[in-house]
Amino acid sequence: MKKSVEQRLLELAEDCLALGKTERPEQQWMEQVYDRFRAENGNLGKAEADQLLFRKMYAAEPAKGSDTLKIRYWRTGRHLPVSREQCRLFGNALQLSEKERRFLLQGYCDRCDRVFESTSQEVVYQERMALLRNLAGEYLDKIHPAMKRQLYHSGADIAHSLRHLYYTDAKGYIRSREGEHAIQVGRHISSLNYMSEFGRQMKLLGEIPRKTMIRHLMIFANPFVNEEWLSRWLMQLGYLGLDENHTQADGSRLDRLLLGYLRLYRECCAGSSPAQCQSWLRQSSRILDEYLEKRKNTSLRLFYFKALKDWE
């Protein structure tokens, strides 16, 4: 990779790291809806407004002063509601519109709009599962023939090997290993937690972080991915689309990093073969990951997840 491209990647990462130390843009939105709530209820002071929010949420008076502390933390961004129920009650108490309640969950709290605890015949669940299955199927279709032969000779069905193929593939997006080839199936996964978690995520069950879903989409779609497609897939799966000003719950600028990364990818790989594009994505992601690891930042390390520690 050209030094100039590598330098642009590092400058992008540094820009995102610096912005991650500033106030979240979502915090400005929260301040606006909170100030509106105070004005609509007689220009209340902040302490009075927090008490009123508590009463609206729990239909009870605060027993002690510290009872409203969590509300102050939520509105100032020091902490976020732990549960979806808390988020729902908080949004209702603030008298948010349906659109605003959706942003509270997807934007301010950086979560999916829905959580499914079990498979369902509900239309929205089936539509989202169809999208994920299609992307996973296309991913399997792109597996190198040599790798397919390895799986065939070992008696493994390729569709049932998705988890293992994904794990092997994901390693190529962080630091490469000497002697490890892209067409070889890596050693077997030893993390039972990862195996269970990945299985549930492929069924869209439980709380799936937006960052995790972005990683799935990026790996499944490589090399046929761009900003528009990724943003559309996220929205179809119930997440906020890509937004340069969106931040994760800790204030990190993952969207800004990803959008800059994909724009650079489009610029550098226009007219290249799919294999060359795949290689660029893996090589560039390794450069970013190594730099972010040195800077001791995990929030922006898109392709790294805990189970990969077993490999390091």
PDB file of C-alpha atoms in Angstrom:
ATOM      1  CA  MET A   1       0.000   0.000   0.000  1.00  0.00           C
ATOM      2  CA  LYS A   2       1.274   3.465  -0.901  1.00  0.00           C
ATOM      3  CA  LYS A   3       2.702   5.501   1.946  1.00  0.00           C
ATOM      4  CA  SER A   4       0.418   8.400   1.021  1.00  0.00           C
ATOM      5  CA  VAL A   5      -2.666   6.190   1.459  1.00  0.00           C
ATOM      6  CA  GLU A   6      -1.372   4.807   4.735  1.00  0.00           C
ATOM      7  CA  GLN A   7      -0.768   8.350   5.954  1.00  0.00           C
ATOM      8  CA  ARG A   8      -4.317   9.363   5.065  1.00  0.00           C
ATOM      9  CA  LEU A   9      -5.662   6.390   7.013  1.00  0.00           C
ATOM     10  CA  LEU A  10      -3.672   7.364  10.087  1.00  0.00           C
ATOM     11  CA  GLU A  11      -4.720  11.006   9.780  1.00  0.00           C
ATOM     12  CA  LEU A  12      -8.347   9.876   9.579  1.00  0.00           C
ATOM     13  CA  ALA A  13      -7.912   7.779  12.714  1.00  0.00           C
ATOM     14  CA  GLU A  14      -6.216  10.636  14.547  1.00  0.00           C
ATOM     15  CA  ASP A  15      -8.997  13.030  13.562  1.00  0.00           C
ATOM     16  CA  CYS A  16     -11.613  10.625  14.936  1.00  0.00           C
ATOM     17  CA  LEU A  17      -9.656  10.088  18.140  1.00  0.00           C
ATOM     18  CA  ALA A  18      -9.454  13.844  18.706  1.00  0.00           C
ATOM     19  CA  LEU A  19     -13.167  14.385  18.033  1.00  0.00           C
ATOM     20  CA  GLY A  20     -13.979  11.523  20.388  1.00  0.00           C
ATOM     21  CA  LYS A  21     -12.761  13.701  23.254  1.00  0.00           C
ATOM     22  CA  THR A  22     -15.328  16.409  22.508  1.00  0.00           C
ATOM     23  CA  GLU A  23     -18.997  16.543  23.461  1.00  0.00           C
ATOM     24  CA  ARG A  24     -21.290  14.171  21.604  1.00  0.00           C
ATOM     25  CA  PRO A  25     -23.485  15.937  18.996  1.00  0.00           C
ATOM     26  CA  GLU A  26     -26.347  13.819  20.370  1.00  0.00           C
ATOM     27  CA  GLN A  27     -25.894  15.606  23.687  1.00  0.00           C
ATOM     28  CA  GLN A  28     -26.930  18.874  22.072  1.00  0.00           C
ATOM     29  CA  TRP A  29     -30.136  17.186  20.910  1.00  0.00           C
ATOM     30  CA  MET A  30     -30.824  15.950  24.446  1.00  0.00           C
ATOM     31  CA  GLU A  31     -30.297  19.435  25.864  1.00  0.00           C
ATOM     32  CA  GLN A  32     -32.788  20.835  23.358  1.00  0.00           C
ATOM     33  CA  VAL A  33     -35.560  18.350  24.167  1.00  0.00           C
ATOM     34  CA  TYR A  34     -34.880  18.719  27.898  1.00  0.00           C
ATOM     35  CA  ASP A  35     -35.073  22.522  27.718  1.00  0.00           C
ATOM     36  CA  ARG A  36     -38.302  22.206  25.727  1.00  0.00           C
ATOM     37  CA  PHE A  37     -39.728  19.951  28.438  1.00  0.00           C
ATOM     38  CA  ARG A  38     -38.830  22.507  31.099  1.00  0.00           C
ATOM     39  CA  ALA A  39     -40.431  25.334  29.098  1.00  0.00           C
ATOM     40  CA  GLU A  40     -43.615  23.363  28.415  1.00  0.00           C
ATOM     41  CA  ASN A  41     -43.997  22.711  32.134  1.00  0.00           C
ATOM     42  CA  GLY A  42     -43.741  26.269  33.401  1.00  0.00           C
ATOM     43  CA  ASN A  43     -40.037  27.018  32.890  1.00  0.00           C
ATOM     44  CA  LEU A  44     -39.000  24.639  35.635  1.00  0.00           C
ATOM     45  CA  GLY A  45     -35.545  24.674  37.145  1.00  0.00           C
ATOM     46  CA  LYS A  46     -33.424  21.615  36.410  1.00  0.00           C
ATOM     47  CA  ALA A  47     -33.891  20.039  39.838  1.00  0.00           C
ATOM     48  CA  GLU A  48     -37.671  20.506  39.611  1.00  0.00           C
ATOM     49  CA  ALA A  49     -37.711  19.164  36.057  1.00  0.00           C
ATOM     50  CA  ASP A  50     -35.787  16.053  37.114  1.00  0.00           C
ATOM     51  CA  GLN A  51     -38.268  15.456  39.929  1.00  0.00           C
ATOM     52  CA  LEU A  52     -41.188  15.814  37.518  1.00  0.00           C
ATOM     53  CA  LEU A  53     -39.565  13.364  35.108  1.00  0.00           C
ATOM     54  CA  PHE A  54     -39.152  10.894  37.975  1.00  0.00           C
ATOM     55  CA  ARG A  55     -42.840  11.207  38.884  1.00  0.00           C
ATOM     56  CA  LYS A  56     -43.911  10.745  35.273  1.00  0.00           C
ATOM     57  CA  MET A  57     -41.679   7.695  34.875  1.00  0.00           C
ATOM     58  CA  TYR A  58     -42.507   5.871  38.097  1.00  0.00           C
ATOM     59  CA  ALA A  59     -45.822   7.380  39.240  1.00  0.00           C
ATOM     60  CA  ALA A  60     -44.235   8.059  42.621  1.00  0.00           C
ATOM     61  CA  GLU A  61     -42.449  10.825  44.482  1.00  0.00           C
ATOM     62  CA  PRO A  62     -38.661  10.624  44.842  1.00  0.00           C
ATOM     63  CA  ALA A  63     -38.021   9.221  48.320  1.00  0.00           C
ATOM     64  CA  LYS A  64     -34.665  10.967  48.589  1.00  0.00           C
ATOM     65  CA  GLY A  65     -32.629  13.468  46.637  1.00  0.00           C
ATOM     66  CA  SER A  66     -30.404  10.844  45.060  1.00  0.00           C
ATOM     67  CA  ASP A  67     -33.410   9.142  43.410  1.00  0.00           C
ATOM     68  CA  THR A  68     -33.319  11.689  40.592  1.00  0.00           C
ATOM     69  CA  LEU A  69     -29.555  11.441  40.146  1.00  0.00           C
ATOM     70  CA  LYS A  70     -29.804   8.884  37.342  1.00  0.00           C
ATOM     71  CA  ILE A  71     -32.128  11.201  35.411  1.00  0.00           C
ATOM     72  CA  ARG A  72     -29.569  13.974  35.676  1.00  0.00           C
ATOM     73  CA  TYR A  73     -26.895  11.558  34.445  1.00  0.00           C
ATOM     74  CA  TRP A  74     -29.071  10.470  31.507  1.00  0.00           C
ATOM     75  CA  ARG A  75     -29.810  14.006  30.337  1.00  0.00           C
ATOM     76  CA  THR A  76     -26.202  15.176  30.753  1.00  0.00           C
ATOM     77  CA  GLY A  77     -24.801  12.107  28.998  1.00  0.00           C
ATOM     78  CA  ARG A  78     -22.733  10.943  31.950  1.00  0.00           C
ATOM     79  CA  HIS A  79     -24.577   7.627  31.759  1.00  0.00           C
ATOM     80  CA  LEU A  80     -27.290   6.189  29.522  1.00  0.00           C
ATOM     81  CA  PRO A  81     -30.401   4.216  30.467  1.00  0.00           C
ATOM     82  CA  VAL A  82     -29.329   0.634  31.135  1.00  0.00           C
ATOM     83  CA  SER A  83     -32.487  -1.044  29.888  1.00  0.00           C
ATOM     84  CA  ARG A  84     -34.847  -0.461  27.011  1.00  0.00           C
ATOM     85  CA  GLU A  85     -37.675  -0.052  29.502  1.00  0.00           C
ATOM     86  CA  GLN A  86     -35.836   2.808  31.201  1.00  0.00           C
ATOM     87  CA  CYS A  87     -35.266   4.374  27.796  1.00  0.00           C
ATOM     88  CA  ARG A  88     -38.961   4.035  26.925  1.00  0.00           C
ATOM     89  CA  LEU A  89     -40.102   5.555  30.224  1.00  0.00           C
ATOM     90  CA  PHE A  90     -37.598   8.398  29.919  1.00  0.00           C
ATOM     91  CA  GLY A  91     -38.736   9.221  26.377  1.00  0.00           C
ATOM     92  CA  ASN A  92     -42.405   9.164  27.347  1.00  0.00           C
ATOM     93  CA  ALA A  93     -41.752  11.370  30.375  1.00  0.00           C
ATOM     94  CA  LEU A  94     -39.937  13.898  28.170  1.00  0.00           C
ATOM     95  CA  GLN A  95     -43.053  13.957  25.965  1.00  0.00           C
ATOM     96  CA  LEU A  96     -41.063  13.026  22.880  1.00  0.00           C
ATOM     97  CA  SER A  97     -42.710  12.455  19.529  1.00  0.00           C
ATOM     98  CA  GLU A  98     -42.526   9.001  17.950  1.00  0.00           C
ATOM     99  CA  LYS A  99     -39.652  10.150  15.732  1.00  0.00           C
ATOM    100  CA  GLU A 100     -37.812  11.584  18.735  1.00  0.00           C
ATOM    101  CA  ARG A 101     -38.326   8.413  20.791  1.00  0.00           C
ATOM    102  CA  ARG A 102     -36.833   6.454  17.930  1.00  0.00           C
ATOM    103  CA  PHE A 103     -33.800   8.749  17.855  1.00  0.00           C
ATOM    104  CA  LEU A 104     -33.433   8.492  21.627  1.00  0.00           C
ATOM    105  CA  LEU A 105     -32.998   4.738  21.230  1.00  0.00           C
ATOM    106  CA  GLN A 106     -31.104   4.565  17.929  1.00  0.00           C
ATOM    107  CA  GLY A 107     -29.109   7.793  18.067  1.00  0.00           C
ATOM    108  CA  TYR A 108     -28.637   8.843  21.679  1.00  0.00           C
ATOM    109  CA  CYS A 109     -28.369   5.290  23.072  1.00  0.00           C
ATOM    110  CA  ASP A 110     -26.851   3.776  19.876  1.00  0.00           C
ATOM    111  CA  ARG A 111     -29.145   0.735  19.861  1.00  0.00           C
ATOM    112  CA  CYS A 112     -31.342  -1.190  17.466  1.00  0.00           C
ATOM    113  CA  ASP A 113     -35.016  -0.238  17.434  1.00  0.00           C
ATOM    114  CA  ARG A 114     -36.123  -3.783  18.304  1.00  0.00           C
ATOM    115  CA  VAL A 115     -34.842  -6.790  20.217  1.00  0.00           C
ATOM    116  CA  PHE A 116     -36.139 -10.273  19.484  1.00  0.00           C
ATOM    117  CA  GLU A 117     -35.745 -12.856  22.229  1.00  0.00           C
ATOM    118  CA  SER A 118     -36.955 -15.746  20.099  1.00  0.00           C
ATOM    119  CA  THR A 119     -37.634 -16.473  16.453  1.00  0.00           C
ATOM    120  CA  SER A 120     -40.881 -14.964  15.273  1.00  0.00           C
ATOM    121  CA  GLN A 121     -43.329 -15.010  12.392  1.00  0.00           C
ATOM    122  CA  GLU A 122     -43.662 -11.247  12.736  1.00  0.00           C
ATOM    123  CA  VAL A 123     -43.190  -9.542   9.367  1.00  0.00           C
ATOM    124  CA  VAL A 124     -40.399  -7.216  10.507  1.00  0.00           C
ATOM    125  CA  TYR A 125     -38.406 -10.136  11.938  1.00  0.00           C
ATOM    126  CA  GLN A 126     -38.831 -12.231   8.800  1.00  0.00           C
ATOM    127  CA  GLU A 127     -37.812  -9.322   6.555  1.00  0.00           C
ATOM    128  CA  ARG A 128     -34.677  -8.654   8.575  1.00  0.00           C
ATOM    129  CA  MET A 129     -33.778 -12.339   8.688  1.00  0.00           C
ATOM    130  CA  ALA A 130     -34.199 -12.568   4.906  1.00  0.00           C
ATOM    131  CA  LEU A 131     -31.736  -9.693   4.426  1.00  0.00           C
ATOM    132  CA  LEU A 132     -29.165 -11.240   6.761  1.00  0.00           C
ATOM    133  CA  ARG A 133     -29.561 -14.694   5.189  1.00  0.00           C
ATOM    134  CA  ASN A 134     -29.065 -13.234   1.716  1.00  0.00           C
ATOM    135  CA  LEU A 135     -25.886 -11.438   2.751  1.00  0.00           C
ATOM    136  CA  ALA A 136     -24.557 -14.541   4.515  1.00  0.00           C
ATOM    137  CA  GLY A 137     -25.413 -16.654   1.463  1.00  0.00           C
ATOM    138  CA  GLU A 138     -23.581 -14.268  -0.852  1.00  0.00           C
ATOM    139  CA  TYR A 139     -20.624 -14.379   1.522  1.00  0.00           C
ATOM    140  CA  LEU A 140     -20.488 -18.183   1.349  1.00  0.00           C
ATOM    141  CA  ASP A 141     -20.701 -18.032  -2.445  1.00  0.00           C
ATOM    142  CA  LYS A 142     -17.479 -15.984  -2.449  1.00  0.00           C
ATOM    143  CA  ILE A 143     -15.473 -18.503  -0.397  1.00  0.00           C
ATOM    144  CA  HIS A 144     -12.306 -19.551  -2.230  1.00  0.00           C
ATOM    145  CA  PRO A 145     -12.632 -22.948  -4.009  1.00  0.00           C
ATOM    146  CA  ALA A 146      -9.564 -24.280  -2.184  1.00  0.00           C
ATOM    147  CA  MET A 147     -11.188 -23.526   1.152  1.00  0.00           C
ATOM    148  CA  LYS A 148     -14.410 -25.180   0.025  1.00  0.00           C
ATOM    149  CA  ARG A 149     -12.428 -28.305  -0.900  1.00  0.00           C
ATOM    150  CA  GLN A 150     -10.838 -28.360   2.553  1.00  0.00           C
ATOM    151  CA  LEU A 151     -14.250 -28.261   4.161  1.00  0.00           C
ATOM    152  CA  TYR A 152     -15.635 -30.873   1.776  1.00  0.00           C
ATOM    153  CA  HIS A 153     -12.804 -33.314   2.473  1.00  0.00           C
ATOM    154  CA  SER A 154     -13.203 -32.788   6.211  1.00  0.00           C
ATOM    155  CA  GLY A 155     -16.875 -33.718   5.909  1.00  0.00           C
ATOM    156  CA  ALA A 156     -18.132 -30.249   6.843  1.00  0.00           C
ATOM    157  CA  ASP A 157     -21.113 -28.639   5.154  1.00  0.00           C
ATOM    158  CA  ILE A 158     -20.196 -25.135   4.007  1.00  0.00           C
ATOM    159  CA  ALA A 159     -23.449 -23.552   5.186  1.00  0.00           C
ATOM    160  CA  HIS A 160     -22.903 -24.996   8.661  1.00  0.00           C
ATOM    161  CA  SER A 161     -19.310 -23.719   8.594  1.00  0.00           C
ATOM    162  CA  LEU A 162     -20.337 -20.054   8.419  1.00  0.00           C
ATOM    163  CA  ARG A 163     -19.249 -19.343  11.985  1.00  0.00           C
ATOM    164  CA  HIS A 164     -15.819 -20.887  11.491  1.00  0.00           C
ATOM    165  CA  LEU A 165     -15.283 -19.275   8.078  1.00  0.00           C
ATOM    166  CA  TYR A 166     -16.271 -15.893   9.486  1.00  0.00           C
ATOM    167  CA  TYR A 167     -13.862 -16.280  12.400  1.00  0.00           C
ATOM    168  CA  THR A 168     -11.031 -17.296  10.069  1.00  0.00           C
ATOM    169  CA  ASP A 169     -11.823 -14.417   7.731  1.00  0.00           C
ATOM    170  CA  ALA A 170     -12.081 -11.847  10.528  1.00  0.00           C
ATOM    171  CA  LYS A 171      -8.484 -12.528  11.505  1.00  0.00           C
ATOM    172  CA  GLY A 172      -7.387 -11.119   8.150  1.00  0.00           C
ATOM    173  CA  TYR A 173      -8.759  -7.694   9.076  1.00  0.00           C
ATOM    174  CA  ILE A 174      -6.452  -7.298  12.054  1.00  0.00           C
ATOM    175  CA  ARG A 175      -2.760  -8.192  12.164  1.00  0.00           C
ATOM    176  CA  SER A 176      -1.764 -10.898   9.692  1.00  0.00           C
ATOM    177  CA  ARG A 177       0.120 -13.961  10.868  1.00  0.00           C
ATOM    178  CA  GLU A 178       3.285 -15.237   9.286  1.00  0.00           C
ATOM    179  CA  GLY A 179       2.670 -18.410   7.325  1.00  0.00           C
ATOM    180  CA  GLU A 180      -1.105 -18.068   7.365  1.00  0.00           C
ATOM    181  CA  HIS A 181      -2.743 -18.006   3.941  1.00  0.00           C
ATOM    182  CA  ALA A 182      -6.100 -16.557   3.009  1.00  0.00           C
ATOM    183  CA  ILE A 183      -7.260 -19.809   1.419  1.00  0.00           C
ATOM    184  CA  GLN A 184      -6.585 -21.925   4.499  1.00  0.00           C
ATOM    185  CA  VAL A 185      -9.213 -22.658   7.102  1.00  0.00           C
ATOM    186  CA  GLY A 186      -7.757 -21.557  10.421  1.00  0.00           C
ATOM    187  CA  ARG A 187      -7.610 -23.639  13.554  1.00  0.00           C
ATOM    188  CA  HIS A 188     -10.915 -24.365  15.217  1.00  0.00           C
ATOM    189  CA  ILE A 189     -12.603 -21.825  17.449  1.00  0.00           C
ATOM    190  CA  SER A 190     -12.091 -22.526  21.128  1.00  0.00           C
ATOM    191  CA  SER A 191     -14.488 -19.931  22.550  1.00  0.00           C
ATOM    192  CA  LEU A 192     -17.833 -21.497  23.438  1.00  0.00           C
ATOM    193  CA  ASN A 193     -19.183 -18.064  24.318  1.00  0.00           C
ATOM    194  CA  TYR A 194     -18.360 -16.823  20.825  1.00  0.00           C
ATOM    195  CA  MET A 195     -19.990 -19.839  19.176  1.00  0.00           C
ATOM    196  CA  SER A 196     -23.201 -19.293  21.127  1.00  0.00           C
ATOM    197  CA  GLU A 197     -23.157 -15.529  20.628  1.00  0.00           C
ATOM    198  CA  PHE A 198     -22.539 -15.750  16.882  1.00  0.00           C
ATOM    199  CA  GLY A 199     -25.344 -18.279  16.493  1.00  0.00           C
ATOM    200  CA  ARG A 200     -27.812 -15.993  18.258  1.00  0.00           C
ATOM    201  CA  GLN A 201     -26.686 -12.977  16.260  1.00  0.00           C
ATOM    202  CA  MET A 202     -27.212 -14.815  12.980  1.00  0.00           C
ATOM    203  CA  LYS A 203     -30.811 -15.344  14.144  1.00  0.00           C
ATOM    204  CA  LEU A 204     -31.079 -11.676  15.214  1.00  0.00           C
ATOM    205  CA  LEU A 205     -31.749 -12.697  18.803  1.00  0.00           C
ATOM    206  CA  GLY A 206     -30.920 -10.539  21.793  1.00  0.00           C
ATOM    207  CA  GLU A 207     -29.232  -7.159  21.961  1.00  0.00           C
ATOM    208  CA  ILE A 208     -26.804  -6.872  19.037  1.00  0.00           C
ATOM    209  CA  PRO A 209     -24.593  -3.768  19.238  1.00  0.00           C
ATOM    210  CA  ARG A 210     -24.624  -1.563  16.155  1.00  0.00           C
ATOM    211  CA  LYS A 211     -20.838  -1.816  15.877  1.00  0.00           C
ATOM    212  CA  THR A 212     -21.085  -5.616  15.826  1.00  0.00           C
ATOM    213  CA  MET A 213     -23.706  -5.513  13.087  1.00  0.00           C
ATOM    214  CA  ILE A 214     -21.528  -3.162  11.032  1.00  0.00           C
ATOM    215  CA  ARG A 215     -18.684  -5.678  11.312  1.00  0.00           C
ATOM    216  CA  HIS A 216     -20.949  -8.501  10.141  1.00  0.00           C
ATOM    217  CA  LEU A 217     -22.142  -6.468   7.164  1.00  0.00           C
ATOM    218  CA  MET A 218     -18.639  -5.368   6.189  1.00  0.00           C
ATOM    219  CA  ILE A 219     -17.228  -8.903   6.281  1.00  0.00           C
ATOM    220  CA  PHE A 220     -20.212 -10.469   4.503  1.00  0.00           C
ATOM    221  CA  ALA A 221     -20.297  -7.833   1.741  1.00  0.00           C
ATOM    222  CA  ASN A 222     -16.556  -7.444   1.061  1.00  0.00           C
ATOM    223  CA  PRO A 223     -15.603  -6.295  -1.562  1.00  0.00           C
ATOM    224  CA  PHE A 224     -19.025  -5.120  -2.756  1.00  0.00           C
ATOM    225  CA  VAL A 225     -19.628  -2.472  -0.120  1.00  0.00           C
ATOM    226  CA  ASN A 226     -19.959   1.294  -0.072  1.00  0.00           C
ATOM    227  CA  GLU A 227     -21.384   3.995   2.175  1.00  0.00           C
ATOM    228  CA  GLU A 228     -24.864   3.964   0.634  1.00  0.00           C
ATOM    229  CA  TRP A 229     -25.325   0.191   0.768  1.00  0.00           C
ATOM    230  CA  LEU A 230     -24.023  -0.132   4.303  1.00  0.00           C
ATOM    231  CA  SER A 231     -26.231   2.696   5.530  1.00  0.00           C
ATOM    232  CA  ARG A 232     -29.296   1.191   3.850  1.00  0.00           C
ATOM    233  CA  TRP A 233     -28.621  -2.268   5.299  1.00  0.00           C
ATOM    234  CA  LEU A 234     -28.273  -0.798   8.786  1.00  0.00           C
ATOM    235  CA  MET A 235     -31.602   1.004   8.509  1.00  0.00           C
ATOM    236  CA  GLN A 236     -33.331  -2.105   7.160  1.00  0.00           C
ATOM    237  CA  LEU A 237     -32.047  -4.012  10.188  1.00  0.00           C
ATOM    238  CA  GLY A 238     -33.381  -1.370  12.585  1.00  0.00           C
ATOM    239  CA  TYR A 239     -30.278   0.708  13.275  1.00  0.00           C
ATOM    240  CA  LEU A 240     -29.435   4.326  12.613  1.00  0.00           C
ATOM    241  CA  GLY A 241     -27.940   4.754   9.147  1.00  0.00           C
ATOM    242  CA  LEU A 242     -24.385   5.988   8.757  1.00  0.00           C
ATOM    243  CA  ASP A 243     -24.047   9.597   9.867  1.00  0.00           C
ATOM    244  CA  GLU A 244     -20.779  11.501  10.071  1.00  0.00           C
ATOM    245  CA  ASN A 245     -21.970  13.214  13.257  1.00  0.00           C
ATOM    246  CA  HIS A 246     -23.238  10.093  14.995  1.00  0.00           C
ATOM    247  CA  THR A 247     -21.212   8.791  17.913  1.00  0.00           C
ATOM    248  CA  GLN A 248     -21.187   5.591  19.893  1.00  0.00           C
ATOM    249  CA  ALA A 249     -22.385   5.706  23.489  1.00  0.00           C
ATOM    250  CA  ASP A 250     -18.849   6.480  24.677  1.00  0.00           C
ATOM    251  CA  GLY A 251     -18.546   9.387  22.236  1.00  0.00           C
ATOM    252  CA  SER A 252     -16.238   7.618  19.775  1.00  0.00           C
ATOM    253  CA  ARG A 253     -16.572   8.605  16.116  1.00  0.00           C
ATOM    254  CA  LEU A 254     -16.942   5.200  14.464  1.00  0.00           C
ATOM    255  CA  ASP A 255     -19.245   6.492  11.709  1.00  0.00           C
ATOM    256  CA  ARG A 256     -16.840   9.262  10.757  1.00  0.00           C
ATOM    257  CA  LEU A 257     -13.984   6.756  10.622  1.00  0.00           C
ATOM    258  CA  LEU A 258     -15.985   4.275   8.566  1.00  0.00           C
ATOM    259  CA  LEU A 259     -17.285   6.847   6.086  1.00  0.00           C
ATOM    260  CA  GLY A 260     -13.797   8.232   5.525  1.00  0.00           C
ATOM    261  CA  TYR A 261     -12.437   4.710   5.172  1.00  0.00           C
ATOM    262  CA  LEU A 262     -15.061   3.743   2.575  1.00  0.00           C
ATOM    263  CA  ARG A 263     -14.553   6.949   0.593  1.00  0.00           C
ATOM    264  CA  LEU A 264     -10.834   6.238   0.453  1.00  0.00           C
ATOM    265  CA  TYR A 265     -11.588   2.643  -0.565  1.00  0.00           C
ATOM    266  CA  ARG A 266     -13.732   3.835  -3.458  1.00  0.00           C
ATOM    267  CA  GLU A 267     -11.051   6.284  -4.548  1.00  0.00           C
ATOM    268  CA  CYS A 268      -8.191   3.778  -4.398  1.00  0.00           C
ATOM    269  CA  CYS A 269      -9.968   0.725  -5.804  1.00  0.00           C
ATOM    270  CA  ALA A 270     -12.037   2.161  -8.657  1.00  0.00           C
ATOM    271  CA  GLY A 271     -11.534  -0.154 -11.644  1.00  0.00           C
ATOM    272  CA  SER A 272      -9.721  -2.830  -9.612  1.00  0.00           C
ATOM    273  CA  SER A 273     -10.627  -6.518  -9.570  1.00  0.00           C
ATOM    274  CA  PRO A 274     -12.692  -7.939  -6.671  1.00  0.00           C
ATOM    275  CA  ALA A 275      -9.610  -9.782  -5.387  1.00  0.00           C
ATOM    276  CA  GLN A 276      -7.597  -6.555  -5.376  1.00  0.00           C
ATOM    277  CA  CYS A 277     -10.417  -4.757  -3.577  1.00  0.00           C
ATOM    278  CA  GLN A 278     -10.616  -7.480  -0.926  1.00  0.00           C
ATOM    279  CA  SER A 279      -6.893  -7.260  -0.412  1.00  0.00           C
ATOM    280  CA  TRP A 280      -7.046  -3.466  -0.032  1.00  0.00           C
ATOM    281  CA  LEU A 281      -9.815  -3.663   2.567  1.00  0.00           C
ATOM    282  CA  ARG A 282      -7.946  -6.219   4.657  1.00  0.00           C
ATOM    283  CA  GLN A 283      -4.593  -4.478   4.408  1.00  0.00           C
ATOM    284  CA  SER A 284      -5.987  -1.032   5.198  1.00  0.00           C
ATOM    285  CA  SER A 285      -8.030  -2.334   8.128  1.00  0.00           C
ATOM    286  CA  ARG A 286      -4.884  -3.936   9.573  1.00  0.00           C
ATOM    287  CA  ILE A 287      -3.091  -0.590   9.355  1.00  0.00           C
ATOM    288  CA  LEU A 288      -5.939   1.127  11.187  1.00  0.00           C
ATOM    289  CA  ASP A 289      -6.304  -1.618  13.776  1.00  0.00           C
ATOM    290  CA  GLU A 290      -2.609  -1.684  14.620  1.00  0.00           C
ATOM    291  CA  TYR A 291      -2.547   2.096  14.993  1.00  0.00           C
ATOM    292  CA  LEU A 292      -5.651   2.158  17.191  1.00  0.00           C
ATOM    293  CA  GLU A 293      -4.284  -0.642  19.338  1.00  0.00           C
ATOM    294  CA  LYS A 294      -1.104   1.363  19.895  1.00  0.00           C
ATOM    295  CA  ARG A 295      -3.277   4.315  20.885  1.00  0.00           C
ATOM    296  CA  LYS A 296      -5.096   2.004  23.338  1.00  0.00           C
ATOM    297  CA  ASN A 297      -8.467   2.651  21.730  1.00  0.00           C
ATOM    298  CA  THR A 298     -10.844  -0.303  21.408  1.00  0.00           C
ATOM    299  CA  SER A 299     -14.021   1.583  20.482  1.00  0.00           C
ATOM    300  CA  LEU A 300     -12.852   2.299  16.924  1.00  0.00           C
ATOM    301  CA  ARG A 301     -11.351  -1.154  16.268  1.00  0.00           C
ATOM    302  CA  LEU A 302     -14.186  -2.287  14.028  1.00  0.00           C
ATOM    303  CA  PHE A 303     -12.977  -5.778  13.141  1.00  0.00           C
ATOM    304  CA  TYR A 304     -11.616  -6.815  16.524  1.00  0.00           C
ATOM    305  CA  PHE A 305     -13.701  -8.819  18.993  1.00  0.00           C
ATOM    306  CA  LYS A 306     -12.914 -10.724  22.168  1.00  0.00           C
ATOM    307  CA  ALA A 307     -12.866 -14.222  20.685  1.00  0.00           C
ATOM    308  CA  LEU A 308      -9.904 -13.254  18.501  1.00  0.00           C
ATOM    309  CA  LYS A 309      -7.785 -13.091  21.661  1.00  0.00           C
ATOM    310  CA  ASP A 310      -7.709 -16.900  21.496  1.00  0.00           C
ATOM    311  CA  TRP A 311      -5.787 -16.571  18.253  1.00  0.00           C
ATOM    312  CA  GLU A 312      -3.271 -13.930  19.293  1.00  0.00           C
TER     313      GLU A 312
END
